[in-house]
CSV table of C-alpha atoms and ligand atoms in Angstrom, one decimal:
chain,number,residue,atom,x,y,z
A,610,MET,CA,0.0,0.0,-0.1
A,611,ILE,CA,2.8,2.4,0.8
A,612,HIS,CA,6.1,2.4,-1.3
A,613,PHE,CA,9.0,2.9,1.0
A,614,ASP,CA,12.5,3.8,-0.2
A,615,ASN,CA,14.7,3.9,2.8
A,616,SER,CA,17.8,5.7,2.0
A,617,TYR,CA,18.9,6.2,5.7
A,618,ALA,CA,18.7,2.5,6.6
A,619,ARG,CA,21.2,2.0,3.7
A,620,LEU,CA,23.9,3.9,5.5
A,621,PRO,CA,26.5,1.8,7.5
A,622,GLN,CA,25.6,0.0,10.7
A,623,GLY,CA,26.5,2.4,13.3
A,624,PHE,CA,23.9,5.2,12.3
A,625,PHE,CA,21.1,3.2,13.7
A,626,ALA,CA,19.8,0.2,15.6
A,627,ARG,CA,17.0,-1.9,13.9
A,628,VAL,CA,14.0,-2.2,16.2
A,629,ALA,CA,10.4,-2.5,15.6
A,630,PRO,CA,7.8,-0.4,17.4
A,631,THR,CA,6.2,-2.0,20.4
A,632,PRO,CA,2.4,-3.0,19.9
A,633,VAL,CA,-0.1,-1.1,22.0
A,634,ALA,CA,-3.3,-2.6,23.6
A,635,GLU,CA,-6.1,-0.7,21.8
A,636,PRO,CA,-5.2,1.6,19.0
A,637,ARG,CA,-7.7,4.3,18.4
A,638,LEU,CA,-7.4,7.1,15.8
A,639,LEU,CA,-7.5,10.6,17.4
A,640,ALA,CA,-6.7,12.5,14.4
A,641,LEU,CA,-5.6,12.0,10.8
A,642,ASN,CA,-4.2,14.8,8.5
A,643,GLU,CA,-5.9,14.1,5.4
A,644,GLY,CA,-4.3,17.0,3.5
A,645,LEU,CA,-0.8,15.7,4.5
A,646,ALA,CA,-1.6,12.1,3.6
A,647,ARG,CA,-2.6,13.2,0.1
A,648,ARG,CA,0.5,15.4,-0.1
A,649,LEU,CA,2.6,12.3,0.5
A,650,GLY,CA,0.7,10.3,-2.1
A,651,LEU,CA,-1.0,8.2,0.9
A,652,ASP,CA,-4.6,7.1,0.9
A,653,PRO,CA,-6.5,8.8,3.7
A,654,ASP,CA,-9.2,6.1,3.7
A,655,TRP,CA,-6.5,3.2,4.0
A,656,LEU,CA,-4.8,5.2,6.8
A,657,SER,CA,-8.0,5.5,8.8
A,658,GLY,CA,-8.9,1.9,8.2
A,659,PRO,CA,-7.9,-1.0,10.5
A,660,GLU,CA,-4.5,-1.6,8.5
A,661,GLY,CA,-3.5,1.9,8.5
A,662,VAL,CA,-4.3,2.4,12.3
A,663,ALA,CA,-2.4,-0.8,13.0
A,664,MET,CA,0.5,0.8,11.3
A,665,LEU,CA,0.2,4.5,12.9
A,666,ALA,CA,-0.1,2.6,16.2
A,667,GLY,CA,3.1,0.5,15.8
A,668,ASN,CA,1.0,-2.7,15.9
A,669,ALA,CA,1.9,-3.7,12.3
A,670,VAL,CA,5.1,-3.1,10.3
A,671,PRO,CA,3.9,-2.4,6.7
A,672,ASN,CA,5.7,-4.2,3.7
A,673,GLY,CA,8.9,-2.2,2.7
A,674,ALA,CA,9.2,-0.3,6.0
A,675,GLU,CA,12.3,-0.9,7.7
A,676,PRO,CA,12.1,0.4,11.3
A,677,ILE,CA,15.1,1.9,13.0
A,678,ALA,CA,16.0,4.1,15.8
A,679,GLN,CA,18.5,6.9,14.8
A,680,ALA,CA,21.7,7.5,16.8
A,681,TYR,CA,22.7,11.0,17.8
A,682,ALA,CA,24.4,12.9,20.5
A,683,GLY,CA,23.8,16.5,21.8
A,684,HIS,CA,24.5,19.5,23.8
A,685,GLN,CA,21.5,19.4,26.4
A,686,PHE,CA,21.4,23.1,27.9
A,687,GLY,CA,25.1,23.4,27.1
A,688,GLY,CA,26.2,20.0,28.5
A,689,PHE,CA,27.4,17.4,26.1
A,690,VAL,CA,25.8,14.0,26.2
A,691,PRO,CA,27.8,11.6,23.7
A,692,GLN,CA,24.8,9.3,23.2
A,693,LEU,CA,21.0,10.3,23.0
A,694,GLY,CA,19.0,8.8,20.0
A,695,ASP,CA,15.7,7.8,19.4
A,696,GLY,CA,14.7,6.6,22.6
A,697,ARG,CA,10.9,6.8,22.1
A,698,ALA,CA,10.5,7.0,18.2
A,699,VAL,CA,11.1,4.7,15.2
A,700,LEU,CA,11.6,5.7,11.9
A,701,LEU,CA,9.3,3.4,9.7
A,702,GLY,CA,11.1,4.4,6.5
A,703,GLU,CA,10.9,7.1,3.8
A,704,VAL,CA,8.4,7.7,1.1
A,705,VAL,CA,8.7,9.7,-2.0
A,706,ALA,CA,5.8,11.9,-2.6
A,707,PRO,CA,4.4,12.3,-6.1
A,708,ASP,CA,6.1,15.5,-6.7
A,709,GLY,CA,9.4,13.7,-5.8
A,710,ALA,CA,10.0,15.0,-2.4
A,711,ARG,CA,11.4,12.4,0.2
A,712,PHE,CA,9.8,12.3,3.5
A,713,ASP,CA,10.6,10.4,6.5
A,714,ILE,CA,7.6,8.5,8.3
A,715,GLN,CA,8.4,8.3,12.0
A,716,LEU,CA,6.3,6.9,15.1
A,717,LYS,CA,7.0,8.9,18.2
A,718,GLY,CA,6.0,7.2,21.5
A,719,SER,CA,6.4,3.9,19.9
A,720,GLY,CA,8.1,1.9,22.7
A,721,PRO,CA,11.5,1.4,24.1
A,722,THR,CA,14.7,1.4,21.8
A,723,PRO,CA,18.4,0.7,22.5
A,724,PHE,CA,18.6,4.4,23.2
A,725,SER,CA,15.8,4.7,25.7
A,726,ARG,CA,18.3,4.7,28.8
A,727,ARG,CA,15.7,4.9,31.7
A,728,GLY,CA,12.8,6.1,29.6
A,729,ASP,CA,9.6,4.1,28.9
A,730,GLY,CA,9.8,4.8,25.0
A,731,ARG,CA,6.2,6.1,25.4
A,732,ALA,CA,4.3,9.6,25.1
A,733,TRP,CA,1.1,10.6,26.6
A,734,MET,CA,-1.9,12.4,24.9
A,735,GLY,CA,-0.6,15.8,26.0
A,736,PRO,CA,2.5,16.3,24.1
A,737,VAL,CA,1.4,14.3,21.1
A,738,LEU,CA,-1.7,16.6,20.4
A,739,ARG,CA,0.4,19.7,21.3
A,740,GLU,CA,3.0,18.8,18.5
A,741,TYR,CA,0.3,17.9,16.2
A,742,ILE,CA,-1.4,21.3,16.5
A,743,VAL,CA,1.6,23.5,16.8
A,744,SER,CA,3.4,21.9,14.1
A,745,GLU,CA,0.6,22.1,11.7
A,746,PHE,CA,0.1,25.9,12.5
A,747,MET,CA,3.5,26.5,11.8
A,748,HIS,CA,3.2,24.9,8.3
A,749,ALA,CA,0.2,26.8,7.7
A,750,MET,CA,2.3,30.1,8.4
A,751,GLY,CA,5.0,28.9,6.0
A,752,VAL,CA,7.4,28.0,8.4
A,753,PRO,CA,9.7,24.9,7.7
A,754,THR,CA,8.7,22.3,10.2
A,755,THR,CA,8.1,18.7,10.7
A,756,ARG,CA,4.5,17.8,10.3
A,757,ALA,CA,1.8,15.6,11.9
A,758,LEU,CA,0.2,12.9,9.8
A,759,ALA,CA,-1.7,11.3,12.8
A,760,ALA,CA,-2.1,10.8,16.3
A,761,VAL,CA,-3.5,7.5,17.7
A,762,ALA,CA,-4.4,6.7,21.3
A,763,THR,CA,-2.9,3.6,22.7
A,764,GLY,CA,-5.3,2.5,25.2
A,765,GLU,CA,-2.6,2.3,27.6
A,766,THR,CA,-1.4,4.1,30.7
A,767,VAL,CA,1.8,6.0,30.7
A,768,TRP,CA,3.2,6.9,33.9
A,769,ARG,CA,4.5,10.4,34.6
A,770,GLU,CA,3.7,12.1,37.9
A,771,SER,CA,0.3,10.2,37.7
A,772,GLY,CA,-1.2,7.9,35.2
A,773,LEU,CA,-2.0,9.4,31.9
A,774,PRO,CA,-3.4,8.1,28.5
A,775,GLY,CA,-0.8,7.0,26.1
A,776,ALA,CA,-0.7,8.2,22.5
A,777,VAL,CA,1.6,7.8,19.3
A,778,LEU,CA,2.4,10.7,16.9
A,779,THR,CA,3.2,9.9,13.2
A,780,ARG,CA,5.6,12.6,12.5
A,781,VAL,CA,6.9,13.6,8.8
A,782,ALA,CA,9.9,15.4,8.2
A,783,SER,CA,12.1,15.9,5.3
A,784,SER,CA,14.8,13.9,7.5
A,785,HIS,CA,15.3,13.6,11.3
A,786,ILE,CA,19.0,14.3,10.8
A,787,ARG,CA,20.1,16.7,13.5
A,788,VAL,CA,23.3,18.8,14.4
A,789,GLY,CA,23.4,16.1,17.1
A,790,THR,CA,23.8,13.3,14.5
A,791,PHE,CA,27.0,14.8,13.4
A,792,GLN,CA,28.2,15.2,17.0
A,793,TYR,CA,27.6,11.4,17.5
A,794,PHE,CA,30.2,10.6,15.0
A,795,ALA,CA,32.7,13.5,15.4
A,796,VAL,CA,33.0,12.7,19.3
A,797,ARG,CA,33.8,9.1,18.3
A,798,GLY,CA,36.5,10.3,15.9
A,799,GLN,CA,34.4,8.4,13.1
A,800,GLU,CA,35.6,10.4,10.0
A,801,GLU,CA,34.3,7.8,7.4
A,802,ALA,CA,30.9,7.9,9.1
A,803,LEU,CA,31.1,11.8,9.1
A,804,ALA,CA,31.8,11.8,5.5
A,805,ALA,CA,29.0,9.4,4.6
A,806,LEU,CA,26.5,11.6,6.6
A,807,THR,CA,27.7,14.6,5.1
A,808,ASP,CA,27.3,13.1,1.6
A,809,HIS,CA,23.8,11.8,2.5
A,810,VAL,CA,22.7,15.2,3.7
A,811,ILE,CA,24.1,17.0,0.7
A,812,ALA,CA,22.4,14.7,-1.6
A,813,ARG,CA,19.1,14.7,0.3
A,814,HIS,CA,18.8,18.4,1.5
A,815,TYR,CA,21.5,20.7,-0.4
A,816,PRO,CA,22.2,19.0,-3.8
A,817,THR,CA,23.9,22.2,-4.9
A,818,ALA,CA,26.4,22.2,-2.0
A,819,ASN,CA,29.7,21.0,-3.0
A,820,GLY,CA,31.5,19.7,0.2
A,821,PRO,CA,31.5,19.9,3.9
A,822,LEU,CA,32.0,23.9,4.0
A,823,SER,CA,29.3,24.5,1.4
A,824,LEU,CA,26.9,22.2,3.4
A,825,LEU,CA,27.7,24.4,6.6
A,826,ASP,CA,27.0,27.5,4.5
A,827,HIS,CA,23.6,26.2,3.5
A,828,VAL,CA,22.5,25.1,6.8
A,829,VAL,CA,23.5,28.4,8.4
A,830,ALA,CA,21.4,30.2,5.8
A,831,ARG,CA,18.5,27.9,6.3
A,832,GLN,CA,18.5,28.2,10.1
A,833,ALA,CA,18.7,32.0,9.8
A,834,GLU,CA,15.4,32.0,7.9
A,835,THR,CA,13.8,29.6,10.1
A,836,ILE,CA,14.7,31.4,13.4
A,837,ALA,CA,13.5,34.8,11.9
A,838,GLN,CA,10.1,33.2,11.3
A,839,TRP,CA,9.9,32.0,14.8
A,840,MET,CA,10.7,35.4,16.2
A,841,ALA,CA,8.0,36.9,13.9
A,842,LEU,CA,5.4,34.6,15.4
A,843,GLY,CA,6.3,35.0,18.8
A,844,PHE,CA,7.4,31.5,18.9
A,845,ILE,CA,9.5,30.0,21.7
A,846,HIS,CA,11.0,26.5,21.0
A,847,GLY,CA,11.9,25.9,24.6
A,848,VAL,CA,14.7,23.1,24.0
A,849,MET,CA,17.1,24.3,21.5
A,850,ASN,CA,19.4,21.8,22.4
A,851,THR,CA,21.7,20.6,19.3
A,852,ASP,CA,19.9,17.4,19.3
A,853,ASN,CA,16.7,19.2,18.6
A,854,MET,CA,18.2,21.2,15.6
A,855,ALA,CA,17.5,19.7,12.2
A,856,VAL,CA,20.1,20.3,9.5
A,857,SER,CA,17.2,20.5,6.9
A,858,GLY,CA,16.3,23.8,8.7
A,859,GLU,CA,12.9,22.4,9.7
A,860,THR,CA,11.7,23.2,13.3
A,861,ILE,CA,11.7,19.9,15.1
A,862,ASP,CA,10.9,18.4,18.5
A,863,TYR,CA,8.1,20.4,19.9
A,864,GLY,CA,8.3,19.9,23.6
A,865,PRO,CA,7.6,22.7,26.1
A,866,CYS,CA,7.3,25.1,23.1
A,867,ALA,CA,4.9,28.0,23.4
A,868,PHE,CA,3.8,31.3,21.6
A,869,MET,CA,3.9,34.4,23.7
A,870,ASP,CA,0.5,36.0,24.6
A,871,ALA,CA,1.7,39.3,26.1
A,872,TYR,CA,5.0,40.3,24.6
A,873,HIS,CA,8.4,40.6,26.4
A,874,PRO,CA,11.6,39.5,24.9
A,875,ASP,CA,12.6,37.6,27.9
A,876,THR,CA,9.8,35.1,28.0
A,877,VAL,CA,10.5,31.5,28.9
A,878,PHE,CA,8.0,28.9,29.5
A,879,SER,CA,9.8,25.7,29.8
A,880,SER,CA,9.8,24.5,33.4
A,881,ILE,CA,13.4,23.1,33.0
A,882,ASP,CA,14.7,26.3,31.4
A,883,ARG,CA,15.4,28.1,34.8
A,884,ALA,CA,18.2,30.2,33.6
A,885,GLY,CA,16.4,31.4,30.5
A,886,ARG,CA,18.9,30.1,28.0
A,887,TYR,CA,16.2,29.5,25.3
A,888,ALA,CA,14.1,32.7,26.0
A,889,TRP,CA,12.6,34.2,22.9
A,890,ALA,CA,15.2,36.9,22.4
A,891,GLN,CA,18.0,34.3,23.0
A,892,GLN,CA,17.0,32.0,20.1
A,893,PRO,CA,19.2,33.6,17.3
A,894,GLN,CA,22.3,33.5,19.6
A,895,VAL,CA,21.7,29.8,20.5
A,896,ALA,CA,21.3,29.0,16.8
A,897,VAL,CA,24.8,30.4,16.2
A,898,TRP,CA,26.0,28.3,19.2
A,899,ASN,CA,24.4,25.1,17.8
A,900,LEU,CA,25.7,25.9,14.3
A,901,ALA,CA,29.2,26.3,15.9
A,902,GLN,CA,29.0,22.7,17.1
A,903,LEU,CA,28.0,21.6,13.7
A,904,ALA,CA,31.1,23.5,12.2
A,905,THR,CA,33.3,21.9,14.7
A,906,CYS,CA,32.2,18.4,13.6
A,907,LEU,CA,32.7,19.3,9.8
A,908,ILE,CA,36.2,20.7,10.4
A,909,PRO,CA,38.1,17.3,10.2
A,910,LEU,CA,36.4,16.8,6.8
A,911,MET,CA,37.7,20.2,5.3
A,912,GLY,CA,41.4,19.7,4.7
A,913,GLU,CA,44.3,21.7,6.4
A,914,ARG,CA,43.3,22.5,9.7
A,915,ASP,CA,44.0,26.2,10.3
A,916,ALA,CA,42.5,27.0,7.1
A,917,ALA,CA,39.4,24.7,7.7
A,918,ILE,CA,38.9,26.5,11.1
A,919,GLU,CA,38.9,29.9,9.5
A,920,ALA,CA,36.6,29.0,6.8
A,921,ALA,CA,34.2,27.4,9.2
A,922,THR,CA,34.3,30.4,11.6
A,923,LYS,CA,33.4,32.7,8.8
A,924,SER,CA,30.7,30.6,7.7
A,925,VAL,CA,29.2,30.5,11.2
A,926,HIS,CA,29.4,34.3,11.4
A,927,SER,CA,27.4,34.6,8.2
A,928,PHE,CA,24.4,33.8,10.3
A,929,ALA,CA,24.3,37.3,11.9
A,930,PRO,CA,23.8,39.3,8.5
A,931,LEU,CA,21.6,36.6,7.1
A,932,TYR,CA,19.4,36.5,10.2
A,933,GLN,CA,19.3,40.5,10.3
A,934,ALA,CA,18.2,40.5,6.7
A,935,ALA,CA,15.5,37.8,7.3
A,936,TRP,CA,14.3,39.4,10.3
A,937,LYS,CA,13.8,42.8,8.7
A,938,ARG,CA,12.0,41.0,5.7
A,939,ARG,CA,9.7,39.0,8.1
A,940,PHE,CA,9.0,42.1,10.5
A,941,GLY,CA,8.7,44.2,7.4
A,942,GLU,CA,6.0,42.0,6.1
A,943,LYS,CA,4.1,42.2,9.5
A,944,LEU,CA,4.2,46.1,9.0
A,945,GLY,CA,3.4,45.9,5.3
A,946,LEU,CA,6.8,47.5,4.3
A,947,THR,CA,9.0,46.3,1.9
A,948,GLU,CA,12.0,49.1,2.3
A,949,ALA,CA,14.3,47.4,4.7
A,950,ALA,CA,15.8,50.8,6.0
A,951,ASP,CA,12.3,51.6,7.3
A,952,VAL,CA,11.5,48.4,9.2
A,953,GLN,CA,14.2,48.3,11.9
A,954,PRO,CA,13.4,51.6,13.6
A,955,LEU,CA,9.5,51.4,13.3
A,956,ALA,CA,9.6,47.6,14.4
A,957,GLU,CA,11.7,48.3,17.3
A,958,ARG,CA,9.8,51.2,18.6
A,959,LEU,CA,6.7,49.1,18.4
A,960,LEU,CA,8.1,46.1,20.2
A,961,THR,CA,9.6,48.5,23.1
A,962,MET,CA,6.3,49.9,23.5
A,963,MET,CA,4.6,46.4,23.3
A,964,ALA,CA,7.3,45.2,26.1
A,965,GLN,CA,6.8,48.1,28.4
A,966,GLN,CA,2.8,47.7,28.1
A,967,GLN,CA,2.6,43.9,27.9
A,968,ALA,CA,0.7,44.1,24.8
A,969,ASP,CA,-0.5,41.0,23.0
A,970,PHE,CA,2.0,40.0,20.5
A,971,THR,CA,-0.3,38.5,18.0
A,972,ARG,CA,-3.4,40.7,18.6
A,973,VAL,CA,-1.1,44.0,17.9
A,974,PHE,CA,0.0,42.8,14.6
A,975,ALA,CA,-3.3,41.3,13.5
A,976,GLY,CA,-5.1,44.6,14.6
A,977,LEU,CA,-2.9,47.0,12.9
A,978,LEU,CA,-5.0,47.2,9.8
A,979,ASP,CA,-8.4,47.7,11.5
A,980,GLY,CA,-7.2,49.9,14.4
A,981,ARG,CA,-7.9,47.5,17.0
A,982,ALA,CA,-4.3,47.2,17.7
A,983,ARG,CA,-4.7,50.5,19.8
A,984,ASP,CA,-6.8,48.6,22.3
A,985,GLU,CA,-3.8,46.4,23.4
A,986,PHE,CA,-1.9,49.4,24.7
A,987,ILE,CA,-2.4,51.4,27.8
A,988,ASP,CA,-0.6,54.4,26.7
A,989,ARG,CA,-2.8,55.1,23.5
A,990,ASP,CA,-1.0,58.5,22.7
A,991,ALA,CA,2.3,56.7,22.3
A,992,PHE,CA,0.8,54.2,20.1
A,993,ASP,CA,-1.2,56.8,18.0
A,994,ALA,CA,2.2,58.7,17.5
A,995,TRP,CA,3.8,55.5,16.3
A,996,ALA,CA,0.9,54.5,14.2
A,997,GLN,CA,0.9,57.9,12.4
A,998,ASP,CA,4.6,57.5,11.5
A,999,TRP,CA,4.0,54.1,10.2
A,1000,GLN,CA,1.0,55.0,8.1
A,1001,ALA,CA,3.0,57.6,6.4
A,1002,LEU,CA,5.1,54.9,5.0
A,1003,ASP,CA,2.0,53.5,3.1
A,1004,PRO,CA,2.0,50.0,4.3
A,1005,ASP,CA,0.7,47.3,2.1
A,1006,PRO,CA,-2.2,45.5,3.4
A,1007,ASP,CA,-1.9,42.2,1.6
A,1008,LEU,CA,1.6,41.7,2.9
A,1009,MET,CA,0.3,42.3,6.5
A,1010,ARG,CA,-2.6,40.0,5.9
A,1011,HIS,CA,-0.5,37.2,4.9
A,1012,ALA,CA,2.3,37.6,7.5
A,1013,ASN,CA,0.0,38.1,10.7
A,1014,PRO,CA,-2.2,35.3,11.9
A,1015,LEU,CA,-5.4,36.2,13.4
A,1016,ARG,CA,-5.1,33.3,15.6
A,1017,ILE,CA,-2.3,31.2,17.2
A,1018,PRO,CA,-2.3,27.9,19.3
A,1019,ARG,CA,-2.5,29.8,22.5
A,1020,ASN,CA,-1.3,27.9,25.5
A,1021,HIS,CA,-4.4,28.0,27.4
A,1022,ARG,CA,-6.4,26.8,24.4
A,1023,VAL,CA,-4.1,23.9,23.7
A,1024,GLU,CA,-4.3,22.9,27.2
A,1025,GLU,CA,-8.0,23.1,27.3
A,1026,ALA,CA,-8.2,21.0,24.1
A,1027,ILE,CA,-5.9,18.4,25.6
A,1028,ALA,CA,-8.0,18.1,28.9
A,1029,ALA,CA,-11.1,17.6,26.8
A,1030,ALA,CA,-9.4,15.0,24.7
A,1031,VAL,CA,-8.2,13.3,27.6
A,1032,ALA,CA,-11.7,13.2,29.0
A,1033,ASP,CA,-12.8,11.6,25.5
A,1034,ASP,CA,-14.2,14.8,24.1
A,1035,PRO,CA,-12.1,15.5,20.8
A,1036,GLY,CA,-14.4,18.4,19.9
A,1037,PRO,CA,-12.2,21.2,21.3
A,1038,PHE,CA,-9.1,19.7,19.7
A,1039,ARG,CA,-10.6,19.5,16.2
A,1040,ARG,CA,-11.9,23.0,16.5
A,1041,LEU,CA,-8.6,24.6,17.5
A,1042,PHE,CA,-6.9,22.6,15.0
A,1043,ASP,CA,-9.2,23.9,12.2
A,1044,ALA,CA,-8.8,27.3,13.4
A,1045,VAL,CA,-5.3,27.5,13.6
A,1046,THR,CA,-4.6,25.7,10.3
A,1047,HIS,CA,-6.6,28.5,8.7
A,1048,PRO,CA,-4.9,31.3,10.6
A,1049,ARG,CA,-5.6,34.1,8.2
A,1050,GLU,CA,-9.4,33.2,7.8
A,1051,GLU,CA,-11.8,35.7,9.3
A,1052,ARG,CA,-14.6,33.7,10.8
A,1053,ALA,CA,-17.0,34.9,13.5
A,1054,GLU,CA,-17.3,31.3,15.1
A,1055,TRP,CA,-13.5,31.3,15.9
A,1056,ASP,CA,-13.5,34.9,17.2
A,1057,ASP,CA,-13.1,33.6,20.8
A,1058,LEU,CA,-9.8,31.7,19.8
A,1059,GLY,CA,-8.2,35.1,18.9
A,1060,SER,CA,-8.6,36.5,22.3
A,1061,ALA,CA,-5.9,36.8,24.6
A,1062,PRO,CA,-6.2,34.7,27.9
A,1063,ARG,CA,-7.8,36.3,30.8
A,1064,ASP,CA,-5.4,36.5,33.9
A,1065,GLU,CA,-6.6,33.4,35.4
A,1066,GLN,CA,-6.1,31.6,32.1
A,1067,VAL,CA,-2.6,32.7,31.5
A,1068,VAL,CA,-0.3,29.7,31.3
A,1069,ARG,CA,3.1,30.7,32.8
A,1070,GLN,CA,4.9,27.2,32.5
A,1071,THR,CA,5.1,24.4,30.0
A,1072,PHE,CA,6.5,21.0,30.5
A,1073,CYS,CA,8.8,18.7,28.4
A,1074,GLY,CA,7.2,16.5,25.7
A,1075,THR,CA,7.7,13.2,27.2
B,1335,AMP,P1,14.0,15.6,24.1
B,1335,AMP,O1,14.5,16.3,25.3
B,1335,AMP,O2,12.5,15.3,24.2
B,1335,AMP,O3,14.5,16.0,22.7
B,1335,AMP,O4,14.6,14.2,24.5
B,1335,AMP,C1,15.9,13.9,24.6
B,1335,AMP,C2,16.4,12.4,24.7
B,1335,AMP,O5,15.8,11.7,25.6
B,1335,AMP,C3,16.1,11.9,23.4
B,1335,AMP,O6,17.3,10.9,23.2
B,1335,AMP,C4,14.8,11.1,23.4
B,1335,AMP,O7,14.8,10.0,22.7
B,1335,AMP,C5,15.0,10.7,24.9
B,1335,AMP,N1,13.6,10.4,25.6
B,1335,AMP,C6,12.8,11.5,25.9
B,1335,AMP,N2,11.7,11.1,26.4
B,1335,AMP,C7,11.7,9.5,26.5
B,1335,AMP,C8,11.0,8.5,26.9
B,1335,AMP,N3,9.8,8.6,27.5
B,1335,AMP,N4,11.5,7.3,26.7
B,1335,AMP,C9,12.8,7.1,26.4
B,1335,AMP,N5,13.5,8.2,26.0
B,1335,AMP,C10,13.0,9.3,26.1
B,1336,MG,MG1,14.6,15.7,21.0
C-alpha cells in the first residue's frame, strides 16, 4: 500500500539500531491529517482503516518499512551527552511523494529502543496533541517544520507524575538528521561515517552544495531564515539543544514550546529552562552556538586544519547578517513595509512599547489594519504617534494579512483541548486545529480563539514533551 525507499537504513551499521515498534493494547485514531496524507501520496481511507491504524499505532509494520532508531548525540542546555538517539521513536522508513520530495515517516511514542536509557519509550496524549497542533500551525504559516500525519491513542496508561493516557504521533519530516547526528560521529572520531553522513545530507537536502564547508553555509542560511520566522510569530521553541536542531532547517521536537501572549523578549515557558537559556530573544544566539557545534564536527573533513577553522568560523559568522536581513523582511511584512531601511526603527519602537505595556504580540500585529491594535496598549497616545509615523510609509495590507495570523495555538487553548481529549471529548481539539490551520481566515465562529487569555487563564509554565 505504501511504497517505501529507505535511504537512511542503507547507511552503514553504526548509524542506527534496527528495532520494531512495540504494539499497543487498543489503538484508536485521534486525528488524521488528510491533507498531508494526500500530499505524501498516501490514501487517507486506507490510513484510517484497520490496517492503517495498526501501522500508525506501531502494531503492524507494513511491507517495505525498515524500522530503525537513529543514533545521535547532543548538547543539552550546553552540557554534552555523547549518546542520546531515538529513545521513544522509530523511523518506519521514507516515502517519495508524487512531486518527488522525500519524507521520513516516524512513530513517536512507539516503545523502547536501545537508546531509551531509563525512559519508557512512550508519550502521553498531551505532548502528542500539542505537537500535532503547533507543527501544523507552523506549516500553515509557511515556517519550515516537521509535520503531523496522525495521532493514535494507545489504550494504555503512561506513568509520569500520575497515570495518563498514552498516544503515538506519526511525524513526517524531510529528514530527522540533527546537528547532534554529526556530533555522534565526531565525538567518536569516526571520520568515514561523518563523510558518509555529509554526503547523505548534501544529496538529500542541499544538492547544490559542493562539500562540507558549502553544506555548513547552506545550513547556516536555512536556520537564519527559520529562526527569523519563529521570532516573527512570537514562538519560543523551549529546548534548542543541538539534538533538537534539524540540519534541514525544519523546526523539530516540539516539547515545552509555546507562543507568547503578552510580549516580552525575555519570555521563557519551559519548566526546566531556569536560566532562560532558550528565552525568545536568545534564540538567534543559541542557533549560532548550535551551528558552531556543527562547524566543529565538519572541520576534520575540510582539509588543512587552520584554513578549515578559519573558513568554518566565517561560515558560522555569516548567520548574523543573514538573520538580520531575514528579520527585517519578516517584520517588514508584518508591518506591510518592503523598504528594509524603514523596518528596523519602526519595528523596534513598536516592540519596545509592547514590552513596556505587555501588549499581546499576535493581537497587536493582527489589529494594525483595522485599528484594533490600539486597544492592546495602555498609553494610547504613544501608540497613536507611532501609528501615524507608520501610516506615513504607506503599508501594504496584503503583505500584512499574509504575515500576521489572526489566531495562534495559544497555550491556554491547547491545554483546554488536551484536557477535553483526555476526557474523551475530541471536539475542542478539532475546532482549535481547524482554526489555527486557517490562521488568516476571518470567521466569527472562531473569534473567541483569537482572544488573549484572561489573567486566570494565563499559562506560565510548560513541560517537556515526554
Ligand atoms: P528531548 O529532550 O525530548 O529532545 O529528548 C532527549 C532525549 O531523551 C532523546 O534521546 C529522547 O529519545 C529521549 N527521551 C525522551 N523521552 C523519552 C522516553 N519517554 N523514553 C525514552 N527516551 C526518551
Ligand atoms: Mg529531541
